[in-house]
XYZ file of C-alpha atoms in Angstrom:
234
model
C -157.348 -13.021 -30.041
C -157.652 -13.880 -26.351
C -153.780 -13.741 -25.915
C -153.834 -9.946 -27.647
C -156.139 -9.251 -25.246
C -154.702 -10.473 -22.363
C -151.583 -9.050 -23.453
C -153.207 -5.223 -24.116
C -154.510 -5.810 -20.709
C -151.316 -6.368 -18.807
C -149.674 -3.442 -20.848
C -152.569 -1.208 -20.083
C -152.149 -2.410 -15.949
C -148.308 -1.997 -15.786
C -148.819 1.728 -17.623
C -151.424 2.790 -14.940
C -148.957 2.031 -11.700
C -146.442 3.220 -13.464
C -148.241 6.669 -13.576
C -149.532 6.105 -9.814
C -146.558 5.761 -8.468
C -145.302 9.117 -10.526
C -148.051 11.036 -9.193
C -147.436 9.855 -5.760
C -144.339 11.898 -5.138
C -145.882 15.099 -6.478
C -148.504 14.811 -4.671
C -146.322 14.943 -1.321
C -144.295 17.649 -2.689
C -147.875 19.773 -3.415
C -149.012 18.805 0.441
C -145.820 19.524 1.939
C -146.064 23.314 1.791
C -149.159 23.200 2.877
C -148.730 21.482 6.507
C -145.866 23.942 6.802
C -147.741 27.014 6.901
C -150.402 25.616 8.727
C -147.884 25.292 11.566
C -146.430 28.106 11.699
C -149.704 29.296 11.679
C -150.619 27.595 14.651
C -146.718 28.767 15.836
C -147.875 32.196 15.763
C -150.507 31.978 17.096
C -149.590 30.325 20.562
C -146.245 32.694 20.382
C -146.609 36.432 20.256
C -143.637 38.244 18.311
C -141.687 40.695 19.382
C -143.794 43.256 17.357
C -147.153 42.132 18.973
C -145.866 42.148 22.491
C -144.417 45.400 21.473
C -147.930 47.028 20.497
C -149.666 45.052 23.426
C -146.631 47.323 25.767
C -148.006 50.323 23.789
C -151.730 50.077 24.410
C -151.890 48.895 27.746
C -149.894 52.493 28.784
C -151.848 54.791 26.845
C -154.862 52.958 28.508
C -154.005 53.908 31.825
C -154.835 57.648 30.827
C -158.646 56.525 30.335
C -160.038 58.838 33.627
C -161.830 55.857 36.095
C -163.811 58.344 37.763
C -165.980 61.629 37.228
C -166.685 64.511 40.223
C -169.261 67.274 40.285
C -168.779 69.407 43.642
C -170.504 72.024 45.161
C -168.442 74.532 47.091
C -164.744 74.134 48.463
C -163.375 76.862 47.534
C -162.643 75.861 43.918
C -165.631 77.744 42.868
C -169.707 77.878 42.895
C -169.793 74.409 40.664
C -166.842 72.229 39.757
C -166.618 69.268 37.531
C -164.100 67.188 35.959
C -162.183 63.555 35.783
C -160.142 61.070 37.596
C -157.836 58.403 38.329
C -157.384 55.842 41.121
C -154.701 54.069 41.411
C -152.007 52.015 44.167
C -152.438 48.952 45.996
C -156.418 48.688 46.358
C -156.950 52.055 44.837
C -156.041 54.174 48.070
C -154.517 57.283 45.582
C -156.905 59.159 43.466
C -155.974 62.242 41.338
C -158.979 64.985 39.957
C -158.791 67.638 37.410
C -161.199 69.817 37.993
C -162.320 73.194 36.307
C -165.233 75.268 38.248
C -167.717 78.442 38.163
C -167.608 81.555 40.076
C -169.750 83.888 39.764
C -169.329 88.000 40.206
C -170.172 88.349 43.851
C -167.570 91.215 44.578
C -166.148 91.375 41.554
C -166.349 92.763 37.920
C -167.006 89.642 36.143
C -167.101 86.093 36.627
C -164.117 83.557 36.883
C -162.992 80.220 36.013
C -160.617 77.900 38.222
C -158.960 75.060 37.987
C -157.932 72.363 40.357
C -155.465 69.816 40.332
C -156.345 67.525 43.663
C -154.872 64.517 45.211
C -156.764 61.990 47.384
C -155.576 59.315 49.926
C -157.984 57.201 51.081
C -156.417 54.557 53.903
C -159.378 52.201 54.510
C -162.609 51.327 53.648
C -165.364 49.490 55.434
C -167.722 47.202 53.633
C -170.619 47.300 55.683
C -172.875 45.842 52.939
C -172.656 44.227 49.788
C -173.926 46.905 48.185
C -172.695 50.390 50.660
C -168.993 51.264 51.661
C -167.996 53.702 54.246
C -164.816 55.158 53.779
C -164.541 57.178 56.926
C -161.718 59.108 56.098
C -160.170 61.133 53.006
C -157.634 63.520 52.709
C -155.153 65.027 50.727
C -153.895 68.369 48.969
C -154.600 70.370 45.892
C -153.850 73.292 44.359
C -155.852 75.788 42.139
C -156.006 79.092 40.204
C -158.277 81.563 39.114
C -159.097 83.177 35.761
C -159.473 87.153 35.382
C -157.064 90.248 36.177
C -158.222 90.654 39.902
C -155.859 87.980 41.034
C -152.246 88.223 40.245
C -149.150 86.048 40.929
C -146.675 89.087 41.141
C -147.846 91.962 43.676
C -149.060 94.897 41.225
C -147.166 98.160 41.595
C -149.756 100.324 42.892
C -149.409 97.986 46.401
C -147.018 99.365 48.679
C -143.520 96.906 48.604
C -144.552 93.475 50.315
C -148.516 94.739 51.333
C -149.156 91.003 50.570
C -147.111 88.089 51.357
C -148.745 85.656 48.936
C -150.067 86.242 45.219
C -153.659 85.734 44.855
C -153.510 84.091 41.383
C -152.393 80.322 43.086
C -153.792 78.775 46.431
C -152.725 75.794 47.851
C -154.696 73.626 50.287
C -155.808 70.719 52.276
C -158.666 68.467 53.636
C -160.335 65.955 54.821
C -163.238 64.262 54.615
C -165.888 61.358 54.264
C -167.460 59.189 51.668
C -170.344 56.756 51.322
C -170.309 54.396 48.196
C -172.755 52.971 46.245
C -172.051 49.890 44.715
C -174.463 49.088 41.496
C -175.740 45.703 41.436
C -173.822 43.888 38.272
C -177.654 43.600 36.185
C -178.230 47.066 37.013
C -174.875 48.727 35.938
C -175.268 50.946 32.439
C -172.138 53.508 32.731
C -171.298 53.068 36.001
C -170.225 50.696 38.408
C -170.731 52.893 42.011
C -171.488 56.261 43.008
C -170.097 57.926 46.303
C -171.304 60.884 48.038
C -168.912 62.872 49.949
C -167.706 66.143 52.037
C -164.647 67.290 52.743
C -163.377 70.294 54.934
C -160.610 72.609 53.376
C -158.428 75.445 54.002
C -156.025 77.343 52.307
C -152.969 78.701 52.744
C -153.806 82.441 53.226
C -156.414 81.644 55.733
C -154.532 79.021 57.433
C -151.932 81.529 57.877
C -154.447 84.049 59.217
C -155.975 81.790 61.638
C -152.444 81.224 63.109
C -150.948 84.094 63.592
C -154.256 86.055 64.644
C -156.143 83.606 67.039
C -159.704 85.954 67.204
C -159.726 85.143 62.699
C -162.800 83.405 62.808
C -163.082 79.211 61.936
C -165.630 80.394 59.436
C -163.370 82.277 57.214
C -160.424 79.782 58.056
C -162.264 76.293 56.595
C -164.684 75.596 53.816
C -166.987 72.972 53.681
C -167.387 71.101 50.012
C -170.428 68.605 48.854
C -169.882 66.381 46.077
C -170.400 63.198 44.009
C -168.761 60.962 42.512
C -169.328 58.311 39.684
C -167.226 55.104 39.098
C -166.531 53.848 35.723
């Protein structure tokens, strides 16, 4: 009895590494999938693909059209009230460019208008003369605008005699300068914004400037315009 036992024992150890070492190379096939997608995984992650760095192209250009700024202005010869959006831009954000749509009311004329302004900025230096207040002491630049409504015109109607006016009416093109002071938020204050500037800047047109040159006694109060504003950093 003891050797049929001894013997079912032995039979019963040599059948149980024989299944071991069976199960051993399945096993390793089963992980071995495994560890490879785990890294590539880790691949992908650490390398972009072409497609990604495609998409990541994509978005970061049609974020640049997200405006950085906001302007309401009083005066300027844009109209009674203008508002609208902007960009900065360039080395240090000297270039700004505003779209701007404005008010006028019927002073003279039948009805009220609407303009629109397309504006561009230079700013050339700025003086930090707190942590929180910037003087920019000078701004200028050029922009153009038109006016809503059938009393301007950019062809000369036919009831003027041939060349009465020079220029249409309909599109004026200017330039100023002017002066800013900026705000700059404290970081655990900041909601929306980031600063806020108040500014003026002195304008003339083309018409006027015109005017003022060929008739020297066309008074400097008809010739410039004087514009109040401010202006909110995103």
């Amino acid at each position: 009895m003891k050797w049929l036992d001894i013997k079912k024992l032995s039979l019963r150890v040599v059948l149980a590494t024989v299944l071991c070492a069976g199960a051993l190379p399945l096993q390793a096939q089963t992980l071995a999938p495994t560890d490879t997608v785990s890294a590539d995984s880790t691949d992908s992650v650490q390398s972009p693909t072409r497609y990604e760095r495609r998409i990541d192209r994509y978005v970061l250009r049609w974020s640049k059209l997200i405006p950085s700024h906001s302007t309401l202005q009083y005066a300027g010869s844009i109209g009674l009230i203008s508002a609208g959006i902007g960009w900065h831009y360039g080395k240090n954000a000297h270039w700004e460019t505003d779209l701007l749509v404005g008010f006028l009311p019927k002073y003279h004329s039948r009805s009220a208008h609407a303009t629109f302004t397309v504006k561009e900025r230079y700013i050339p230096w700025r003086c930090h003369v707190h942590p929180q207040w910037t003087i920019e002491p000078l701004t200028a630049g050029a922009f153009f605008n038109t006016i809503s409504g059938e009393d301007f015109w950019r062809h000369q109607p036919s009831r003027y005699p041939k060349k009465y006016y020079g220029m249409p009416t309909k599109l004026r093109s200017n330039i100023f300068f002017g002066q800013r002071l900026r705000y700059n938020i404290p970081n655990s204050k900041r909601i929306m914004h980031q600063a806020i500037s108040l500014y003026y800047e002195i304008s003339t047109c083309d018409i006027y400037l015109i005017s003022k040159i060929t008739n020297k006694s066309y008074p400097w109060s008809k010739t410039l315009s004087l514009a109040i504003g401010i202006k909110w950093d995103m």
